[in-house]
Amino acid sequence: MKNRLTELLGIEYPVIQGGMSWVAEQNLASAVSQAGGLGIIAAGNAPSEWVREQIREVKRKTDKPFGLNIMLMNPNADEIAKIVVEESVPIVTTGAGNPAKYMDMWKAVGVKVIPVVASVALAKRMERSGADAVIAEGTEAGGHIGETTTMVLVPQIADAVNIPVIAAGGIADGRGLAAAFMLGASGVQIGTHFVVTKESIVHQNYKNAIIKASDIDTKVTGRTTGHPVRCLRNQMTREYLKKEEEGATLEELEYLTLGGLKKAVVDGDTTNGSLMAGQSAGLVKAEYTCKEFIEKIVGEAETLFEGKLWEK
Ligand code: TUI
């Protein structure tokens, strides 16, 4: 599985953990990196000093490469962008926006920059701005999403750019990993299945809800507000979608999701929380350690590459 992406990042397996707010903290990130993937700390909306501490903790736990995800809608993004340089973070992934304004500052100190994109146009712009790779994230993903499916987005972005492409959205096993390579990707980013790992600090109720979920159990709220977010369906998504249909104001809608991710991750509130998850939740059946999970999917994909068909 060594290729130009593993080479670029200095990792063993081309498996990157998603930068999930509240979920992707130092325990998860260090476990993924230590297992040979790329662990990511998500800055989310957290205070800068928390982010700095998380980076230092990952460095204490592993000497392998790791990354920091910056959610560009975060009002704190400028400050987090500087922490990347101050703390010598080797790799940055970005989401929910265009990181072009930070690119010179990061490239000057050799940070590898990997923006998440949901369109061909942004992928091309990012390559021109100096991105080292892009994550092509399909609408199957959890959280804040674009409109195009992984199946059609990945090959179009692979055709449009010369930097490595990482496929994301809908991938949770070795079939997905193998398929990503077939579509022209050099690796995958996985979120949902990493929520349900032994090292993940997520409340057991949230993990159980993902394990129990079937193929049709995610819903997208906020399509009308311009901020589509995919979550497991629950009372919050039902109320949100009903209010959205009734033409509720942005304030009324935002009230429903206020602190929703913390409710889900920390309190285990599966009724009112925002249980962000991708459509791959239907493929998640059990809790593994990060090492078990990465080795499982890599083994499955290698079996498929040997020309053997998938067997139950
Ligand atoms: O960013 C994500 N997923 C996220 S961010 C997030 S934080 C949140 N917390 C609570 C409520 C709502 C959100 C949860 N999930 N994925 C990466 C991603 N980026 N997906 C889509 C995009 C994207 C969308 C538009 C990237 C760029 C873009 O436009 C940029 C431009 O300027 O053209």
Short mmCIF file of C-alpha atoms and ligand atoms in Angstrom, two decimals:
data_model
loop_
_atom_site.label_atom_id
_atom_site.label_comp_id
_atom_site.label_asym_id
_atom_site.label_seq_id
_atom_site.Cartn_x
_atom_site.Cartn_y
_atom_site.Cartn_z
CA MET A 1 0.00 0.00 0.00
CA LYS A 2 3.00 2.30 -0.27
CA ASN A 3 2.38 5.05 -2.79
CA ARG A 4 3.01 8.76 -3.32
CA LEU A 5 0.57 9.69 -0.55
CA THR A 6 2.16 7.46 2.11
CA GLU A 7 5.51 8.80 0.88
CA LEU A 8 4.34 12.44 1.13
CA LEU A 9 2.99 12.02 4.65
CA GLY A 10 5.52 9.50 5.97
CA ILE A 11 2.85 7.00 7.01
CA GLU A 12 2.55 3.24 6.62
CA TYR A 13 -1.07 2.91 5.41
CA PRO A 14 -2.99 5.42 3.25
CA VAL A 15 -5.73 5.78 5.87
CA ILE A 16 -6.44 9.21 7.31
CA GLN A 17 -8.74 9.78 10.24
CA GLY A 18 -11.39 12.45 9.78
CA GLY A 19 -11.01 15.76 11.62
CA MET A 20 -14.21 15.50 13.63
CA SER A 21 -14.99 18.30 16.13
CA TRP A 22 -15.19 17.06 19.75
CA VAL A 23 -14.35 13.50 18.63
CA ALA A 24 -10.88 13.80 17.13
CA GLU A 25 -8.82 14.61 20.22
CA GLN A 26 -5.40 13.43 21.29
CA ASN A 27 -6.39 9.90 22.36
CA LEU A 28 -7.86 9.04 18.97
CA ALA A 29 -5.28 10.91 16.90
CA SER A 30 -2.28 9.33 18.65
CA ALA A 31 -3.82 5.83 18.40
CA VAL A 32 -4.39 6.19 14.64
CA SER A 33 -0.91 7.56 13.99
CA GLN A 34 0.71 4.93 16.21
CA ALA A 35 -1.17 2.26 14.18
CA GLY A 36 0.38 3.50 10.93
CA GLY A 37 -2.44 5.74 9.65
CA LEU A 38 -2.63 9.52 9.91
CA GLY A 39 -4.26 10.65 13.16
CA ILE A 40 -5.85 14.08 13.14
CA ILE A 41 -6.69 16.43 15.99
CA ALA A 42 -9.77 18.55 15.23
CA ALA A 43 -9.54 22.13 16.43
CA GLY A 44 -13.30 22.51 15.84
CA ASN A 45 -14.51 25.48 17.86
CA ALA A 46 -12.21 24.75 20.78
CA PRO A 47 -10.10 27.41 22.53
CA SER A 48 -6.59 27.84 21.13
CA GLU A 49 -4.87 26.73 24.33
CA TRP A 50 -6.78 23.43 24.32
CA VAL A 51 -5.60 22.83 20.76
CA ARG A 52 -1.99 23.56 21.75
CA GLU A 53 -2.21 21.07 24.63
CA GLN A 54 -3.69 18.38 22.38
CA ILE A 55 -0.82 18.78 19.91
CA ARG A 56 1.75 18.48 22.71
CA GLU A 57 0.01 15.38 24.09
CA VAL A 58 0.05 13.60 20.70
CA LYS A 59 3.76 14.41 20.39
CA ARG A 60 4.34 12.92 23.86
CA LYS A 61 2.50 9.71 22.85
CA THR A 62 3.88 9.06 19.37
CA ASP A 63 6.78 10.10 17.21
CA LYS A 64 4.79 9.30 14.05
CA PRO A 65 3.32 12.01 11.80
CA PHE A 66 -0.06 13.48 12.75
CA GLY A 67 -2.24 16.32 11.56
CA LEU A 68 -4.47 19.13 12.74
CA ASN A 69 -7.86 19.86 11.18
CA ILE A 70 -8.99 23.48 11.04
CA MET A 71 -12.68 24.15 10.54
CA LEU A 72 -12.54 27.38 8.58
CA MET A 73 -15.94 28.62 9.76
CA ASN A 74 -14.43 28.82 13.24
CA PRO A 75 -14.00 32.51 14.22
CA ASN A 76 -10.74 31.39 15.88
CA ALA A 77 -9.28 29.98 12.64
CA ASP A 78 -6.60 32.72 12.30
CA GLU A 79 -5.26 31.96 15.75
CA ILE A 80 -5.27 28.17 15.18
CA ALA A 81 -3.48 28.71 11.86
CA LYS A 82 -0.62 30.39 13.78
CA ILE A 83 -0.47 27.57 16.36
CA VAL A 84 0.27 25.19 13.47
CA VAL A 85 3.50 27.10 12.86
CA GLU A 86 4.37 27.70 16.53
CA GLU A 87 3.95 24.03 17.48
CA SER A 88 5.51 22.62 14.27
CA VAL A 89 2.45 20.62 13.25
CA PRO A 90 3.58 18.58 10.21
CA ILE A 91 0.24 18.25 8.39
CA VAL A 92 -2.93 20.35 8.22
CA THR A 93 -6.32 19.41 6.85
CA THR A 94 -9.02 22.07 6.46
CA GLY A 95 -12.77 21.92 6.13
CA ALA A 96 -15.80 24.06 5.40
CA GLY A 97 -14.02 26.76 3.44
CA ASN A 98 -11.03 27.95 1.44
CA PRO A 99 -7.65 27.97 3.29
CA ALA A 100 -5.80 29.98 0.58
CA LYS A 101 -5.04 32.90 2.90
CA TYR A 102 -2.95 30.70 5.24
CA MET A 103 -1.13 28.79 2.54
CA ASP A 104 1.99 31.03 2.27
CA MET A 105 2.51 31.05 6.03
CA TRP A 106 2.26 27.24 6.22
CA LYS A 107 4.26 26.43 3.11
CA ALA A 108 7.10 28.72 4.30
CA VAL A 109 7.75 26.33 7.21
CA GLY A 110 7.11 23.11 5.27
CA VAL A 111 3.64 22.22 6.60
CA LYS A 112 1.86 19.75 4.31
CA VAL A 113 -1.57 21.19 3.49
CA ILE A 114 -4.54 19.01 2.57
CA PRO A 115 -7.85 20.86 2.11
CA VAL A 116 -11.14 18.97 2.12
CA VAL A 117 -13.05 19.86 -1.04
CA ALA A 118 -16.48 18.96 -2.29
CA SER A 119 -16.11 20.18 -5.89
CA VAL A 120 -13.73 19.99 -8.85
CA ALA A 121 -13.45 23.79 -9.00
CA LEU A 122 -12.19 24.11 -5.42
CA ALA A 123 -9.81 21.16 -5.89
CA LYS A 124 -8.20 22.95 -8.85
CA ARG A 125 -8.00 26.24 -6.96
CA MET A 126 -6.36 24.46 -4.02
CA GLU A 127 -3.77 22.82 -6.26
CA ARG A 128 -2.92 26.24 -7.73
CA SER A 129 -2.59 27.68 -4.21
CA GLY A 130 0.02 25.04 -3.34
CA ALA A 131 -1.97 22.27 -1.62
CA ASP A 132 0.02 19.02 -1.29
CA ALA A 133 -3.05 16.79 -1.72
CA VAL A 134 -6.83 17.17 -1.54
CA ILE A 135 -9.50 15.20 0.26
CA ALA A 136 -12.46 14.72 -2.11
CA GLU A 137 -15.40 14.37 0.25
CA GLY A 138 -18.67 13.04 -1.12
CA THR A 139 -22.13 13.76 0.21
CA GLU A 140 -22.25 10.37 1.96
CA ALA A 141 -19.97 11.82 4.65
CA GLY A 142 -21.13 12.94 8.07
CA GLY A 143 -21.30 16.50 9.36
CA HIS A 144 -21.09 19.48 7.01
CA ILE A 145 -21.29 18.16 3.42
CA GLY A 146 -21.35 19.02 -0.26
CA GLU A 147 -23.80 17.68 -2.84
CA THR A 148 -21.85 15.30 -5.06
CA THR A 149 -21.40 11.61 -4.29
CA THR A 150 -17.98 10.08 -3.64
CA MET A 151 -18.44 7.75 -6.63
CA VAL A 152 -18.53 10.62 -9.12
CA LEU A 153 -16.56 13.29 -7.24
CA VAL A 154 -13.34 11.30 -6.74
CA PRO A 155 -12.66 10.36 -10.39
CA GLN A 156 -13.50 13.87 -11.60
CA ILE A 157 -11.11 15.45 -9.10
CA ALA A 158 -8.47 12.80 -9.87
CA ASP A 159 -8.75 13.81 -13.55
CA ALA A 160 -8.57 17.52 -12.76
CA VAL A 161 -5.51 17.70 -10.50
CA ASN A 162 -1.98 16.24 -10.40
CA ILE A 163 -1.60 16.12 -6.61
CA PRO A 164 -2.72 12.99 -4.68
CA VAL A 165 -6.46 12.67 -4.06
CA ILE A 166 -7.85 11.17 -0.86
CA ALA A 167 -11.39 9.79 -1.08
CA ALA A 168 -13.85 10.44 1.76
CA GLY A 169 -17.53 9.81 2.38
CA GLY A 170 -19.07 6.36 2.57
CA ILE A 171 -15.89 4.39 3.27
CA ALA A 172 -15.86 2.01 6.25
CA ASP A 173 -14.28 -1.26 5.13
CA GLY A 174 -11.77 -2.82 2.74
CA ARG A 175 -14.24 -2.72 -0.13
CA GLY A 176 -14.47 1.05 0.20
CA LEU A 177 -10.69 1.37 0.43
CA ALA A 178 -10.18 -0.77 -2.68
CA ALA A 179 -12.94 1.10 -4.52
CA ALA A 180 -11.28 4.43 -3.70
CA PHE A 181 -8.09 3.27 -5.45
CA MET A 182 -10.14 2.14 -8.45
CA LEU A 183 -11.63 5.65 -8.65
CA GLY A 184 -8.18 7.23 -8.84
CA ALA A 185 -7.57 8.04 -5.18
CA SER A 186 -4.27 7.39 -3.39
CA GLY A 187 -5.88 6.92 0.00
CA VAL A 188 -8.99 7.37 2.11
CA GLN A 189 -10.24 9.53 4.92
CA ILE A 190 -12.55 7.75 7.34
CA GLY A 191 -14.62 9.46 10.02
CA THR A 192 -17.66 7.51 11.16
CA HIS A 193 -15.95 4.18 11.82
CA PHE A 194 -13.25 5.94 13.87
CA VAL A 195 -16.00 7.39 16.13
CA VAL A 196 -16.65 3.78 17.07
CA THR A 197 -13.16 2.69 18.10
CA LYS A 198 -11.97 1.64 21.55
CA GLU A 199 -9.70 4.69 21.84
CA SER A 200 -12.46 7.14 20.85
CA ILE A 201 -13.68 9.13 23.89
CA VAL A 202 -17.20 9.44 22.43
CA HIS A 203 -20.06 8.52 24.79
CA GLN A 204 -21.09 4.86 24.49
CA ASN A 205 -24.69 5.86 23.61
CA TYR A 206 -23.44 7.64 20.47
CA LYS A 207 -21.23 4.69 19.52
CA ASN A 208 -24.14 2.26 20.03
CA ALA A 209 -26.41 4.45 17.86
CA ILE A 210 -23.89 4.21 14.99
CA ILE A 211 -23.52 0.44 15.42
CA LYS A 212 -27.33 0.04 15.42
CA ALA A 213 -27.89 2.34 12.41
CA SER A 214 -29.11 0.93 9.11
CA ASP A 215 -28.63 2.19 5.55
CA ILE A 216 -31.45 4.76 5.79
CA ASP A 217 -30.78 6.13 9.26
CA THR A 218 -29.01 9.41 8.43
CA LYS A 219 -30.75 12.69 7.60
CA VAL A 220 -29.46 15.99 6.23
CA THR A 221 -30.62 19.09 8.05
CA GLY A 222 -29.99 22.65 6.90
CA ARG A 223 -30.26 22.19 3.15
CA THR A 224 -32.39 25.37 3.01
CA THR A 225 -29.97 27.41 5.12
CA GLY A 226 -26.92 26.62 3.00
CA HIS A 227 -25.29 24.57 5.79
CA PRO A 228 -26.27 20.97 5.12
CA VAL A 229 -25.24 18.67 7.98
CA ARG A 230 -25.66 14.88 8.02
CA CYS A 231 -26.58 13.25 11.33
CA LEU A 232 -28.20 10.04 12.54
CA ARG A 233 -31.94 10.60 12.61
CA ASN A 234 -33.43 11.34 16.00
CA GLN A 235 -35.87 13.76 17.61
CA MET A 236 -33.54 16.69 16.84
CA THR A 237 -33.42 15.94 13.08
CA ARG A 238 -37.21 15.30 13.02
CA GLU A 239 -37.96 18.65 14.68
CA TYR A 240 -35.37 20.47 12.56
CA LEU A 241 -36.69 19.09 9.26
CA LYS A 242 -40.30 19.83 10.26
CA LYS A 243 -39.41 23.42 11.25
CA GLU A 244 -37.34 23.79 8.05
CA GLU A 245 -40.35 22.71 5.99
CA GLU A 246 -42.54 25.19 7.86
CA GLY A 247 -40.12 27.99 6.95
CA ALA A 248 -38.72 28.66 10.43
CA THR A 249 -36.17 31.43 10.89
CA LEU A 250 -32.44 30.71 10.99
CA GLU A 251 -32.41 31.61 14.69
CA GLU A 252 -35.15 29.06 15.47
CA LEU A 253 -33.30 26.37 13.53
CA GLU A 254 -29.93 27.18 15.07
CA TYR A 255 -31.45 26.94 18.53
CA LEU A 256 -32.24 23.26 17.87
CA THR A 257 -28.59 22.38 17.16
CA LEU A 258 -26.96 24.68 19.72
CA GLY A 259 -24.29 22.64 21.50
CA GLY A 260 -25.70 19.56 19.79
CA LEU A 261 -22.38 17.87 19.12
CA LYS A 262 -21.26 18.24 22.75
CA LYS A 263 -24.62 16.78 23.85
CA ALA A 264 -23.98 13.76 21.64
CA VAL A 265 -20.28 13.22 22.31
CA VAL A 266 -20.00 14.15 25.99
CA ASP A 267 -23.51 13.63 27.43
CA GLY A 268 -24.56 10.72 25.21
CA ASP A 269 -27.87 12.49 24.54
CA THR A 270 -29.13 10.53 21.54
CA THR A 271 -32.53 12.31 21.61
CA ASN A 272 -31.53 15.97 21.31
CA GLY A 273 -27.86 15.71 20.34
CA SER A 274 -26.35 16.15 16.86
CA LEU A 275 -25.19 12.57 16.19
CA MET A 276 -23.08 13.51 13.18
CA ALA A 277 -22.38 10.40 11.10
CA GLY A 278 -22.00 9.43 7.48
CA GLN A 279 -24.10 7.00 5.48
CA SER A 280 -21.41 4.40 6.20
CA ALA A 281 -22.92 4.10 9.71
CA GLY A 282 -24.92 1.22 8.22
CA LEU A 283 -21.62 -0.59 7.59
CA VAL A 284 -20.30 -0.16 11.13
CA LYS A 285 -21.00 -3.31 13.12
CA ALA A 286 -18.46 -3.46 15.94
CA GLU A 287 -15.95 -1.54 18.01
CA TYR A 288 -12.28 -2.24 17.24
CA THR A 289 -9.05 -0.67 18.40
CA CYS A 290 -7.67 1.74 15.80
CA LYS A 291 -4.88 -0.74 15.04
CA GLU A 292 -7.33 -3.66 14.59
CA PHE A 293 -9.57 -1.56 12.36
CA ILE A 294 -6.79 -0.22 10.11
CA GLU A 295 -5.21 -3.66 9.75
CA LYS A 296 -8.64 -5.17 9.02
CA ILE A 297 -9.50 -2.81 6.16
CA VAL A 298 -6.00 -2.89 4.68
CA GLY A 299 -6.07 -6.72 4.78
CA GLU A 300 -9.51 -6.79 3.14
CA ALA A 301 -8.42 -4.42 0.37
CA GLU A 302 -5.24 -6.41 -0.28
CA THR A 303 -7.30 -9.60 -0.61
CA LEU A 304 -9.48 -7.86 -3.20
CA PHE A 305 -6.41 -6.67 -5.09
CA GLU A 306 -5.19 -10.27 -5.32
CA GLY A 307 -8.24 -10.82 -7.50
CA LYS A 308 -10.27 -12.62 -4.86
CA LEU A 309 -13.90 -11.61 -4.56
CA TRP A 310 -15.45 -10.31 -1.34
CA GLU A 311 -16.75 -13.15 0.81
CA LYS A 312 -18.97 -13.04 3.88
O1 TUI B 1 -15.98 20.34 7.33
C1 TUI B 1 -16.45 19.25 7.13
N1 TUI B 1 -17.35 18.66 7.95
C2 TUI B 1 -17.79 19.20 9.11
S1 TUI B 1 -17.32 20.71 9.74
C3 TUI B 1 -18.32 20.50 11.02
S2 TUI B 1 -18.40 21.68 12.26
C4 TUI B 1 -19.99 21.92 12.58
N2 TUI B 1 -20.32 21.84 13.86
C5 TUI B 1 -21.57 22.02 14.20
C6 TUI B 1 -22.53 22.30 13.25
C7 TUI B 1 -22.20 22.37 11.95
C8 TUI B 1 -20.91 22.18 11.59
C9 TUI B 1 -18.98 19.32 10.93
N3 TUI B 1 -18.67 18.61 9.85
N4 TUI B 1 -16.12 18.53 6.04
C10 TUI B 1 -15.26 19.08 5.07
C11 TUI B 1 -16.03 19.78 4.04
N5 TUI B 1 -15.72 20.94 3.56
N6 TUI B 1 -17.15 19.33 3.48
C12 TUI B 1 -17.55 20.27 2.59
C13 TUI B 1 -16.62 21.27 2.66
C14 TUI B 1 -16.58 22.51 1.94
C15 TUI B 1 -17.74 23.18 1.59
C16 TUI B 1 -17.68 24.38 0.93
C17 TUI B 1 -15.35 23.07 1.61
C18 TUI B 1 -15.29 24.26 0.96
C19 TUI B 1 -16.46 24.92 0.62
O2 TUI B 1 -16.46 26.11 -0.03
C20 TUI B 1 -15.30 26.86 0.02
C21 TUI B 1 -15.32 28.00 -0.94
O3 TUI B 1 -15.00 29.10 -0.48
O4 TUI B 1 -15.61 27.77 -2.13
#
